[in-house]
GROMACS .gro file of N, CA and C in nm:
model
  141
    1MET      N    1   0.105  -0.150   0.006
    1MET     CA    2  -0.004  -0.008  -0.001
    1MET      C    3   0.100   0.138   0.001
    2ARG      N    4   0.047   0.208  -0.094
    2ARG     CA    5   0.160   0.331  -0.094
    2ARG      C    6   0.080   0.446  -0.010
    3ARG      N    7   0.201   0.536   0.034
    3ARG     CA    8   0.145   0.657   0.105
    3ARG      C    9   0.077   0.778   0.043
    4MET      N   10  -0.002   0.818   0.108
    4MET     CA   11  -0.086   0.951   0.024
    4MET      C   12   0.019   1.047   0.036
    5THR      N   13   0.027   1.134  -0.068
    5THR     CA   14   0.127   1.230  -0.048
    5THR      C   15   0.000   1.376   0.017
    6LEU      N   16   0.110   1.457   0.059
    6LEU     CA   17   0.021   1.569   0.118
    6LEU      C   18  -0.077   1.627   0.045
    7ILE      N   19  -0.048   1.662  -0.089
    7ILE     CA   20  -0.190   1.694  -0.185
    7ILE      C   21  -0.278   1.625  -0.197
    8GLN      N   22  -0.251   1.494  -0.214
    8GLN     CA   23  -0.345   1.410  -0.197
    8GLN      C   24  -0.457   1.373  -0.077
    9LYS      N   25  -0.373   1.392   0.045
    9LYS     CA   26  -0.473   1.408   0.155
    9LYS      C   27  -0.539   1.543   0.138
   10ARG      N   28  -0.473   1.661   0.117
   10ARG     CA   29  -0.576   1.787   0.112
   10ARG      C   30  -0.688   1.771   0.015
   11LEU      N   31  -0.654   1.706  -0.089
   11LEU     CA   32  -0.770   1.703  -0.195
   11LEU      C   33  -0.868   1.583  -0.137
   12PHE      N   34  -0.868   1.485  -0.078
   12PHE     CA   35  -0.938   1.396   0.005
   12PHE      C   36  -1.033   1.486   0.094
   13ILE      N   37  -0.980   1.533   0.199
   13ILE     CA   38  -1.016   1.637   0.311
   13ILE      C   39  -1.117   1.730   0.245
   14LEU      N   40  -1.071   1.794   0.151
   14LEU     CA   41  -1.147   1.901   0.091
   14LEU      C   42  -1.265   1.815  -0.002
   15LEU      N   43  -1.262   1.724  -0.087
   15LEU     CA   44  -1.388   1.653  -0.115
   15LEU      C   45  -1.501   1.607   0.019
   16ILE      N   46  -1.447   1.558   0.103
   16ILE     CA   47  -1.531   1.522   0.199
   16ILE      C   48  -1.597   1.672   0.273
   17ILE      N   49  -1.539   1.769   0.268
   17ILE     CA   50  -1.580   1.877   0.314
   17ILE      C   51  -1.693   1.952   0.199
   18VAL      N   52  -1.662   1.926   0.089
   18VAL     CA   53  -1.737   1.974  -0.021
   18VAL      C   54  -1.880   1.886  -0.040
   19ILE      N   55  -1.882   1.735  -0.032
   19ILE     CA   56  -1.982   1.677  -0.013
   19ILE      C   57  -2.087   1.687   0.132
   20ALA      N   58  -2.004   1.702   0.238
   20ALA     CA   59  -2.096   1.740   0.346
   20ALA      C   60  -2.158   1.894   0.349
   21GLY      N   61  -2.059   1.977   0.281
   21GLY     CA   62  -2.137   2.118   0.283
   21GLY      C   63  -2.264   2.101   0.160
   22PHE      N   64  -2.245   2.039   0.054
   22PHE     CA   65  -2.370   2.012  -0.025
   22PHE      C   66  -2.468   1.935   0.032
   23VAL      N   67  -2.480   1.838   0.127
   23VAL     CA   68  -2.597   1.782   0.187
   23VAL      C   69  -2.640   1.855   0.305
   24LEU      N   70  -2.566   1.932   0.389
   24LEU     CA   71  -2.628   2.021   0.461
   24LEU      C   72  -2.683   2.162   0.382
   25GLY      N   73  -2.650   2.205   0.301
   25GLY     CA   74  -2.700   2.299   0.201
   25GLY      C   75  -2.806   2.251   0.166
   26ARG      N   76  -2.870   2.124   0.126
   26ARG     CA   77  -2.995   2.081   0.074
   26ARG      C   78  -3.093   2.070   0.202
   27LEU      N   79  -3.035   2.051   0.300
   27LEU     CA   80  -3.136   2.038   0.421
   27LEU      C   81  -3.176   2.156   0.481
   28VAL      N   82  -3.077   2.256   0.442
   28VAL     CA   83  -3.128   2.401   0.496
   28VAL      C   84  -3.210   2.469   0.420
   29VAL      N   85  -3.191   2.451   0.254
   29VAL     CA   86  -3.252   2.488   0.205
   29VAL      C   87  -3.399   2.442   0.212
   30ARG      N   88  -3.436   2.295   0.218
   30ARG     CA   89  -3.531   2.245   0.237
   30ARG      C   90  -3.617   2.285   0.380
   31ALA      N   91  -3.546   2.311   0.464
   31ALA     CA   92  -3.605   2.366   0.607
   31ALA      C   93  -3.661   2.494   0.595
   32PHE      N   94  -3.598   2.570   0.501
   32PHE     CA   95  -3.633   2.728   0.504
   32PHE      C   96  -3.759   2.722   0.368
   33MET      N   97  -3.755   2.651   0.325
   33MET     CA   98  -3.891   2.647   0.235
   33MET      C   99  -3.996   2.596   0.302
   34ASN      N  100  -3.979   2.483   0.389
   34ASN     CA  101  -4.085   2.422   0.461
   34ASN      C  102  -4.137   2.528   0.541
   35LEU      N  103  -4.042   2.604   0.603
   35LEU     CA  104  -4.070   2.700   0.713
   35LEU      C  105  -4.148   2.850   0.631
   36LEU      N  106  -4.138   2.859   0.513
   36LEU     CA  107  -4.208   2.959   0.412
   36LEU      C  108  -4.349   2.897   0.385
   37LEU      N  109  -4.322   2.747   0.376
   37LEU     CA  110  -4.462   2.708   0.333
   37LEU      C  111  -4.533   2.651   0.413
   38GLY      N  112  -4.464   2.647   0.540
   38GLY     CA  113  -4.590   2.600   0.634
   38GLY      C  114  -4.594   2.458   0.652
   39GLY      N  115  -4.465   2.402   0.612
   39GLY     CA  116  -4.514   2.232   0.602
   39GLY      C  117  -4.434   2.187   0.699
   40THR      N  118  -4.398   2.001   0.677
   40THR     CA  119  -4.324   1.999   0.800
   40THR      C  120  -4.195   1.950   0.699
   41LEU      N  121  -4.077   1.932   0.782
   41LEU     CA  122  -3.956   1.892   0.726
   41LEU      C  123  -3.946   1.768   0.652
   42PHE      N  124  -4.013   1.660   0.701
   42PHE     CA  125  -3.967   1.542   0.670
   42PHE      C  126  -4.131   1.464   0.622
   43GLY      N  127  -4.235   1.527   0.558
   43GLY     CA  128  -4.339   1.493   0.507
   43GLY      C  129  -4.427   1.429   0.568
   44GLY      N  130  -4.453   1.419   0.730
   44GLY     CA  131  -4.521   1.395   0.819
   44GLY      C  132  -4.591   1.491   0.859
   45ASN      N  133  -4.717   1.480   0.918
   45ASN     CA  134  -4.787   1.603   0.981
   45ASN      C  135  -4.776   1.589   1.136
   46PHE      N  136  -4.780   1.676   1.194
   46PHE     CA  137  -4.762   1.673   1.374
   46PHE      C  138  -4.947   1.667   1.416
   47LEU      N  139  -5.007   1.679   1.356
   47LEU     CA  140  -5.124   1.661   1.417
   47LEU      C  141  -5.198   1.532   1.407
   0.00000   0.00000   0.00000
């Protein structure tokens, strides 16, 4: 097994951060739209 270079480690960490940011960003947009539209976040209802 070969060692990862510093650049490869940085790219790998950056990729993980980008994926996490994309997923969290989508959830924030959904939550904001649900607040505006008065819905519940994951499709159920509270009543």
